[in-house]
Amino acid sequence: MPAWRTISLWMDQLDEPLVARPSLEQDLDVDVAIIGAGYTGLWTAYYLKRHKPELNIAIVEAQTAGFGASGRNGGWLMGNLLGEDSLLAGLSPPARRASYDLLHGIPDEVASVLEREGIDCDYRKGGVLYCAARYPEQEASLRGYLDSLYAQGLNEADYRWLSPEQLVGQIRIANPYGGIQATHCATINPAKLVRGLARAVERMGVKIYENSPVQQWQSGSLSTAKAAVRCRWLVPAVEGYAVTLAPLGRYQLPVQSLLVATEPLSAATWDEIGLNQGQAFGESSRQVTYGQRSADNRLVFGARGGYQFGGQLRQNFDLTSSEVELRRYLFSELFPQLKNVEITHSWGGNLGMSRRFRPHMLCDTRSGIALSGGYGGEGVGASNLGGRTLADLILERDSELVRQPWVIAQGGLDALKAWEPEPLRWLGYNAIIQSFIHEDQTLANPGSAPWRRKLASRVAGFMEGFMH
Ligand SMILES: Cc1cc2nc3c(=O)[nH]c(=O)nc-3n(C[C@H](O)[C@H](O)[C@H](O)COP(=O)(O)OP(=O)(O)OC[C@H]3O[C@@H](n4cnc5c(N)ncnc54)[C@H](O)[C@@H]3O)c2cc1C
């Protein structure tokens, strides 16, 4: 039995035995074959079955349901898409508002499925706090971000400014400069969601085959080392693992994000910190930090990881001491009382980044291939939208889902933008990340001269421009 419990805190906390489902041993003929039992594959199967129960669906998974990012993430279930502002920029104000409402409704849609299917994944809709928490420049950058949201027609019911006093009413950080609260976000235990969804689709008649890596795929079929599946529709749902299914790796590169979890903290410590309504939180540097208070009262905290030359998958997520200590440093800046706390779990995962840094939901009727991905680090909610959207596209249901700007209904994979060849990607990625690290170190040092601070931010902002 593979050591699946070591995948993440969340997988370790499952109170079910992690028994492998059967692998694919015999050839099959199905309506829809899905590669990958993460959220995208499972949500797609779920909504297809809801709309058309007689469909014959098989999911073929390399390891176990939740082995990928879905069993490892930070548990922010957001009503957002990466790059949504640029995706929606061309729409009329009413259409844009309707698209935002669709996105903001994702956590509630997930909650209704959890209720219907009896899935307990510690769902708490406490919103998200983006905190200006480490240096004063963060306040200006968050205020600028809020202005840009309001310029797109969003309002205080969607995102509201929190003064330092209002912020510490929810999260008591050492240096509160202010923050933004968004309501459309819940925190969850990610592994409980993915495992619960897998059981739900099985109850609906979907077959899941585990320990069955797909080696070949093409229009109408896939094959593993032991058997083949023929299908009318094929849905590769492998996100950060696209490099295993050529030519998908041209369009979705694996990048890593890494997390730590503390021991359960005492009630007295949480009285000092707050976060008692399931709020997700992050500090607003370009380190991309994300945290939550877990249902069993740990601090779970993550930050951006790396990119491996050639877009190779990172396989070993035993974090180095410097990877762990960077995350300890970042959360201790917010909560100095946790500086020496015991870290019981550290892990990470591969996530999928598209060249346009925004997701795509694609359906090609001619080849019978449909896919949703490129969520970046924001796929917990987006994958639910992706599953719903692919189901409507495959079943030719006319809905608002299929008319969104992230939907690609023509051109197949060729409609996606390919990544540049190496070494450009590696050089580019590292130049950008180094500028972010340099900015962070400069701004976090109160002794940095004003001109140095400005220059570091200008350079990082300029480099970030290449990501859009
Ligand atoms: C560390 C980390 C933290 C994150 N935190 C957040 C967060 O807090 N909020 C948020 O919104 N998003 C977050 N994300 C992103 C989010 O988790 C993902 O976008 C989402 O889980 C993607 O789901 P998926 O089903 O598309 O892919 P995955 O969950 O990665 O599933 C893909 C599946 O495909 C299988 N597979 C791969 N290759 C093959 C093959 N050849 N044959 C068969 N099966 C194959 C894998 O084993 C895997 O089970 C995070 C990601 C990571 C890695």
XYZ file of C-alpha atoms and ligand atoms in Angstrom:
521
model
C 0.000 0.000 0.000
C 1.546 3.357 -0.986
C 2.061 5.860 1.852
C -0.932 7.980 0.893
C -1.399 9.291 4.436
C 1.893 11.153 4.158
C 0.556 13.220 1.220
C -0.674 16.031 3.472
C -2.098 16.882 6.880
C -5.535 16.477 5.309
C -4.960 12.960 3.990
C -3.411 12.049 7.349
C -6.585 13.199 9.098
C -9.013 11.030 7.114
C -10.849 8.640 9.358
C -11.512 6.198 6.525
C -9.105 3.376 5.657
C -7.203 4.344 2.503
C -7.933 1.128 0.637
C -7.104 1.160 -3.076
C -9.937 0.802 -5.529
C -9.461 -1.827 -8.249
C -7.165 -0.907 -11.110
C -8.173 -1.033 -14.760
C -7.628 -4.647 -15.844
C -10.013 -5.008 -18.797
C -10.867 -3.022 -21.885
C -13.966 -0.848 -21.568
C -16.376 0.992 -23.815
C -17.965 4.029 -22.136
C -19.696 7.298 -22.948
C -17.216 9.436 -21.013
C -13.700 8.526 -19.865
C -12.052 10.888 -17.383
C -8.338 10.880 -16.605
C -7.643 11.874 -12.991
C -9.736 11.606 -9.801
C -9.176 15.111 -8.429
C -11.861 17.755 -8.100
C -12.060 18.497 -11.840
C -12.588 14.889 -12.892
C -14.992 14.173 -10.047
C -17.064 17.362 -10.426
C -17.349 16.703 -14.161
C -18.591 13.165 -13.506
C -20.925 14.436 -10.789
C -22.720 17.016 -12.934
C -22.851 14.743 -15.981
C -24.605 12.106 -13.890
C -26.951 14.650 -12.304
C -28.113 15.733 -15.740
C -28.024 12.346 -17.455
C -27.981 9.426 -15.005
C -27.833 6.801 -17.764
C -24.350 7.912 -18.912
C -21.631 5.310 -18.596
C -18.602 7.049 -17.035
C -15.171 5.699 -16.037
C -12.488 7.638 -14.156
C -8.943 6.335 -14.550
C -6.571 7.558 -11.828
C -2.789 7.066 -11.664
C -2.722 6.777 -7.862
C -5.713 7.375 -5.607
C -8.543 9.905 -5.515
C -7.018 13.035 -3.995
C -3.390 12.155 -4.682
C -2.938 15.405 -6.625
C -3.477 19.015 -5.601
C -7.039 18.229 -4.512
C -5.780 16.281 -1.507
C -3.000 18.717 -0.673
C -4.181 22.302 -1.046
C -4.672 25.108 1.471
C -8.437 24.636 1.654
C -9.474 28.057 0.404
C -12.697 27.442 -1.496
C -12.964 30.711 -3.388
C -15.629 32.203 -5.586
C -12.952 33.520 -7.925
C -10.890 32.640 -10.980
C -7.258 33.506 -11.492
C -7.105 36.439 -13.926
C -10.858 37.042 -13.757
C -10.432 40.797 -14.194
C -8.728 40.441 -17.568
C -11.100 37.640 -18.620
C -14.130 39.819 -17.894
C -12.682 43.137 -19.061
C -14.337 43.002 -22.490
C -17.886 42.448 -21.193
C -20.593 45.062 -20.751
C -21.083 46.150 -17.123
C -24.290 44.083 -16.619
C -22.739 40.980 -18.222
C -19.605 41.422 -16.120
C -21.685 41.730 -12.957
C -23.564 38.538 -13.888
C -20.265 36.697 -14.402
C -18.966 37.895 -11.046
C -22.203 36.726 -9.400
C -21.707 33.326 -11.011
C -18.159 33.151 -9.623
C -19.078 34.457 -6.184
C -21.802 31.813 -5.970
C -19.335 28.903 -6.223
C -18.931 28.296 -2.449
C -22.725 28.214 -2.027
C -23.088 25.788 -4.929
C -20.489 23.504 -3.328
C -22.279 23.814 0.032
C -25.550 22.685 -1.553
C -23.859 19.579 -2.982
C -22.226 18.813 0.374
C -25.644 18.923 1.974
C -27.315 16.834 -0.732
C -24.593 14.190 -0.751
C -23.897 14.142 2.996
C -20.227 15.146 2.622
C -18.639 16.600 5.754
C -15.463 18.486 4.816
C -15.413 21.035 7.657
C -16.918 23.675 5.348
C -17.053 27.109 7.007
C -17.917 30.183 4.981
C -16.078 32.883 6.883
C -14.829 34.904 3.912
C -11.212 35.774 3.298
C -9.013 38.446 4.850
C -6.272 39.956 2.688
C -4.087 41.641 5.284
C -1.641 44.514 5.033
C 0.410 43.019 7.779
C 4.147 43.183 7.293
C 5.130 46.572 5.902
C 3.294 49.841 5.228
C 3.520 49.542 1.420
C 1.022 46.704 1.643
C -1.723 49.122 2.622
C -1.241 51.230 -0.509
C -1.116 48.173 -2.735
C -4.288 46.696 -1.192
C -6.109 50.025 -1.468
C -5.110 50.194 -5.132
C -6.395 46.652 -5.628
C -9.715 47.549 -3.994
C -10.070 50.590 -6.263
C -9.500 48.388 -9.298
C -12.219 45.991 -8.096
C -14.677 48.832 -7.590
C -13.806 50.186 -11.054
C -15.047 46.876 -12.433
C -18.468 47.356 -10.844
C -17.857 45.375 -7.666
C -18.955 46.959 -4.411
C -18.745 46.831 -0.634
C -20.980 43.772 -0.463
C -18.299 41.907 -2.445
C -15.112 43.411 -0.982
C -14.837 45.867 1.890
C -11.967 47.790 3.396
C -11.114 46.977 7.014
C -9.401 49.604 9.131
C -6.654 48.305 11.442
C -9.214 48.241 14.292
C -11.730 46.304 12.190
C -9.050 43.918 10.979
C -7.873 43.003 14.485
C -11.494 42.344 15.408
C -11.090 39.250 13.222
C -7.379 38.437 13.163
C -4.937 39.829 15.704
C -1.699 40.298 13.813
C 1.374 42.111 15.062
C 1.324 45.046 12.624
C -2.135 45.669 11.221
C -2.136 48.350 8.534
C -5.629 47.457 7.281
C -7.063 44.864 4.944
C -9.770 43.731 2.571
C -12.485 41.245 3.424
C -14.280 39.303 0.710
C -17.332 37.288 1.679
C -17.353 34.678 -1.093
C -14.798 32.235 0.330
C -15.056 29.202 2.588
C -12.406 27.066 4.232
C -12.525 23.297 4.002
C -10.540 20.157 4.675
C -9.593 19.483 1.023
C -9.057 15.727 1.335
C -12.446 15.193 2.943
C -14.006 16.970 -0.041
C -12.206 14.966 -2.714
C -12.706 11.611 -0.980
C -16.375 12.409 -0.267
C -16.940 13.408 -3.881
C -15.346 10.169 -5.087
C -17.792 8.176 -2.953
C -20.713 10.333 -4.140
C -20.025 9.709 -7.831
C -19.561 5.998 -7.176
C -23.012 5.913 -5.584
C -24.307 7.475 -8.812
C -22.778 4.621 -10.825
C -19.432 6.098 -11.921
C -16.566 3.584 -11.937
C -13.214 4.764 -10.528
C -10.065 2.784 -11.323
C -7.023 3.561 -9.172
C -3.317 2.770 -9.564
C -3.848 3.006 -13.326
C -1.622 5.647 -14.924
C -2.781 6.552 -18.398
C 0.094 6.221 -20.852
C -1.572 7.142 -24.149
C -4.590 9.191 -24.964
C -6.184 10.464 -28.130
C -9.588 11.310 -29.496
C -11.889 8.396 -28.581
C -9.540 6.310 -26.429
C -6.974 6.019 -23.654
C -4.740 3.204 -22.555
C -2.863 2.116 -19.450
C -0.188 -0.582 -19.239
C -2.921 -3.201 -18.860
C -6.059 -2.130 -20.710
C -7.712 0.402 -22.997
C -10.898 2.456 -22.783
C -12.872 3.520 -25.807
C -15.164 6.485 -25.347
C -17.292 9.105 -27.071
C -15.889 11.827 -24.775
C -12.470 12.021 -23.192
C -11.771 14.430 -20.327
C -8.128 14.746 -19.257
C -8.393 16.255 -15.755
C -4.785 16.152 -14.611
C -4.055 19.890 -14.011
C -0.494 20.044 -12.575
C 0.357 16.661 -14.151
C -0.291 17.681 -17.766
C 3.324 16.874 -18.643
C 2.424 13.179 -18.242
C -0.092 13.416 -21.089
C 1.629 14.858 -24.189
C 0.895 17.272 -25.758
C -0.997 18.797 -22.808
C 2.226 19.785 -21.064
C 2.800 22.485 -23.663
C -0.181 24.362 -22.284
C -0.153 23.646 -18.533
C 3.105 23.763 -16.630
C 3.599 22.347 -13.140
C 4.612 24.836 -10.476
C 4.754 24.029 -6.799
C 3.251 25.454 -3.643
C 4.338 24.359 -0.158
C 2.586 24.327 3.212
C 3.154 23.673 6.887
C 0.745 22.887 9.732
C 1.368 23.487 13.412
C 0.366 21.272 16.277
C -3.209 21.993 17.502
C -3.003 25.316 19.355
C -4.611 25.976 22.724
C -7.885 27.851 23.158
C -5.911 30.620 24.885
C -3.650 31.024 21.828
C -6.642 31.212 19.523
C -8.218 33.794 21.830
C -5.115 35.879 21.157
C -5.255 35.301 17.381
C -8.967 35.248 16.569
C -10.042 33.661 13.258
C -13.028 32.096 14.938
C -15.417 32.080 11.984
C -13.548 29.967 9.466
C -11.908 32.941 7.738
C -9.162 32.256 5.245
C -6.327 34.766 5.427
C -3.170 35.843 3.684
C -0.749 38.721 3.893
C -0.566 40.716 0.737
C 3.045 40.372 -0.370
C 3.981 38.786 -3.677
C 5.005 35.629 -1.763
C 1.402 34.371 -2.291
C 0.701 33.302 1.283
C -2.477 31.548 2.366
C -3.629 30.332 5.738
C -6.525 28.970 7.680
C -7.358 27.726 11.173
C -8.127 24.040 10.702
C -11.146 22.405 12.284
C -8.822 20.821 14.855
C -7.266 24.221 15.697
C -3.950 24.095 13.865
C -2.539 26.966 11.891
C -2.163 25.795 8.290
C -0.016 28.158 6.270
C 1.406 28.038 2.766
C 3.417 30.109 0.336
C 4.482 29.879 -3.288
C 7.013 27.134 -4.088
C 9.178 26.791 -7.183
C 9.363 25.746 -10.794
C 11.611 22.911 -11.968
C 13.656 23.183 -15.146
C 11.909 21.606 -18.135
C 8.545 21.681 -16.351
C 9.410 18.538 -14.471
C 7.029 17.393 -11.779
C 8.288 17.638 -8.257
C 7.787 14.160 -6.767
C 9.391 14.500 -3.348
C 7.533 16.776 -0.986
C 9.608 16.138 2.115
C 10.315 19.842 2.550
C 13.844 21.016 3.258
C 14.452 22.861 6.521
C 14.806 26.163 4.639
C 11.426 25.605 2.941
C 9.821 24.956 6.324
C 11.624 27.858 8.007
C 10.584 30.364 5.321
C 6.958 29.545 6.080
C 7.595 29.709 9.832
C 9.236 33.117 9.354
C 6.281 34.402 7.329
C 3.599 33.302 9.800
C 5.689 34.461 12.792
C 5.771 37.936 11.281
C 1.987 37.941 11.730
C 1.823 35.974 14.988
C 5.133 36.373 16.896
C 3.819 34.149 19.685
C 4.012 31.203 17.241
C 7.719 31.637 16.476
C 8.745 28.444 18.257
C 5.573 26.443 17.807
C 5.904 22.813 16.764
C 5.318 22.145 13.080
C 3.893 18.654 12.764
C 3.249 18.464 9.018
C 4.868 19.936 5.931
C 4.019 19.080 2.361
C 3.387 20.526 -1.069
C 2.044 19.761 -4.496
C 2.092 20.466 -8.204
C -0.453 22.866 -9.628
C -1.127 23.750 -13.258
C -0.312 27.157 -14.729
C -1.489 28.133 -18.198
C 0.590 30.494 -20.344
C -2.083 33.167 -20.103
C -2.175 32.774 -16.302
C -5.902 32.149 -16.331
C -8.085 29.053 -16.587
C -9.688 27.604 -19.678
C -12.724 25.361 -20.072
C -12.545 23.790 -23.462
C -14.828 21.493 -25.419
C -14.099 20.202 -28.913
C -17.104 18.360 -30.329
C -15.156 17.097 -33.335
C -12.486 15.253 -31.359
C -14.699 14.565 -28.333
C -12.129 16.097 -25.989
C -13.171 18.378 -23.118
C -10.957 19.821 -20.415
C -10.873 22.396 -17.684
C -7.655 23.585 -16.089
C -4.942 26.192 -15.734
C -6.414 27.335 -12.431
C -3.029 28.324 -11.004
C -3.272 28.140 -7.223
C -6.991 28.920 -7.284
C -8.624 25.678 -8.346
C -10.659 24.478 -5.392
C -13.679 26.560 -6.365
C -12.763 26.923 -10.045
C -12.801 23.149 -10.532
C -16.440 23.038 -9.401
C -17.253 25.657 -12.036
C -15.131 23.666 -14.501
C -17.013 20.436 -13.812
C -20.385 22.131 -14.174
C -19.294 23.862 -17.357
C -17.835 20.754 -19.011
C -21.008 18.824 -18.208
C -23.142 21.487 -19.919
C -20.791 21.690 -22.901
C -20.685 17.919 -23.382
C -24.462 17.578 -23.037
C -25.027 20.663 -25.219
C -27.067 22.336 -22.509
C -27.635 25.998 -23.203
C -26.749 27.724 -19.929
C -24.980 30.845 -18.716
C -22.016 28.604 -17.872
C -21.196 27.897 -21.497
C -21.301 31.572 -22.479
C -18.499 32.736 -20.194
C -15.255 34.204 -21.571
C -13.131 31.361 -20.183
C -15.020 28.852 -22.353
C -13.302 27.766 -25.575
C -15.849 26.037 -27.790
C -13.835 25.975 -31.004
C -10.331 25.165 -32.107
C -9.502 22.404 -29.647
C -6.111 22.423 -27.945
C -4.714 24.681 -30.671
C -6.802 27.504 -29.200
C -4.607 27.442 -26.071
C -1.388 29.415 -25.889
C 1.716 27.243 -25.625
C 4.564 27.931 -23.185
C 7.903 29.115 -24.539
C 10.628 26.477 -24.827
C 13.363 26.102 -22.206
C 15.570 27.692 -21.036
C 13.355 30.755 -21.501
C 10.659 29.519 -19.124
C 13.075 28.676 -16.348
C 15.035 31.904 -16.726
C 11.866 33.969 -16.918
C 10.231 32.295 -13.936
C 13.292 32.631 -11.762
C 13.900 36.256 -12.741
C 10.336 37.091 -11.748
C 10.488 35.173 -8.454
C 13.880 36.648 -7.553
C 12.457 40.142 -8.036
C 9.571 39.228 -5.688
C 11.954 37.864 -3.045
C 14.177 40.929 -3.328
C 11.156 43.225 -2.966
C 9.947 41.303 0.081
C 13.312 41.376 1.804
C 13.762 45.085 1.097
C 10.312 46.075 2.320
C 10.427 43.822 5.391
C 13.617 45.569 6.505
C 12.584 48.791 8.294
C 16.119 50.161 7.685
C 15.810 50.078 3.860
C 16.097 53.559 2.382
C 12.895 54.924 0.766
C 14.449 54.959 -2.707
C 15.469 51.300 -2.343
C 11.946 50.352 -1.289
C 10.442 52.165 -4.275
C 12.896 50.670 -6.715
C 12.381 47.115 -5.419
C 8.600 47.460 -5.791
C 8.861 49.027 -9.247
C 11.070 46.191 -10.484
C 8.801 43.495 -8.954
C 5.700 45.190 -10.358
C 7.307 45.388 -13.784
C 8.290 41.705 -13.645
C 4.806 40.738 -12.526
C 3.520 42.393 -15.692
C 5.044 39.495 -17.670
C 2.632 37.143 -15.938
C -0.408 38.648 -17.637
C 0.049 23.031 -2.270
C -1.159 23.559 -2.998
C -2.000 24.465 -2.361
C -3.134 24.944 -3.012
N -4.025 25.724 -2.329
C -5.175 26.126 -2.925
C -6.175 26.812 -2.197
O -6.072 27.018 -0.985
N -7.270 27.232 -2.871
C -7.452 26.985 -4.203
O -8.450 27.413 -4.779
N -6.554 26.240 -4.897
C -5.444 25.794 -4.287
N -4.556 25.008 -4.973
C -4.914 24.568 -6.332
C -5.970 23.454 -6.300
O -5.671 22.528 -5.288
C -6.012 22.756 -7.650
O -6.230 23.730 -8.655
C -7.110 21.720 -7.772
O -7.050 20.801 -6.716
C -6.965 21.012 -9.108
O -7.796 19.877 -9.127
P -7.669 18.896 -10.367
O -8.650 17.817 -10.152
O -7.784 19.663 -11.628
O -6.179 18.360 -10.303
P -5.521 17.337 -9.244
O -6.183 17.397 -7.926
O -4.060 17.572 -9.287
O -5.882 15.924 -9.827
C -5.243 15.381 -10.949
C -5.253 13.877 -10.779
O -4.796 13.298 -11.995
C -4.017 12.164 -11.655
N -3.138 11.897 -12.797
C -2.054 12.605 -13.190
N -1.508 12.053 -14.295
C -2.263 10.986 -14.598
C -2.201 9.985 -15.623
N -1.242 10.021 -16.561
N -3.131 9.003 -15.627
C -4.114 8.974 -14.693
N -4.220 9.893 -13.700
C -3.304 10.879 -13.659
C -3.272 12.588 -10.408
O -2.800 11.471 -9.674
C -4.336 13.377 -9.676
O -5.075 12.592 -8.765
C -3.406 24.534 -4.346
C -2.553 23.631 -4.987
C -1.447 23.143 -4.322
C -0.551 22.143 -5.017
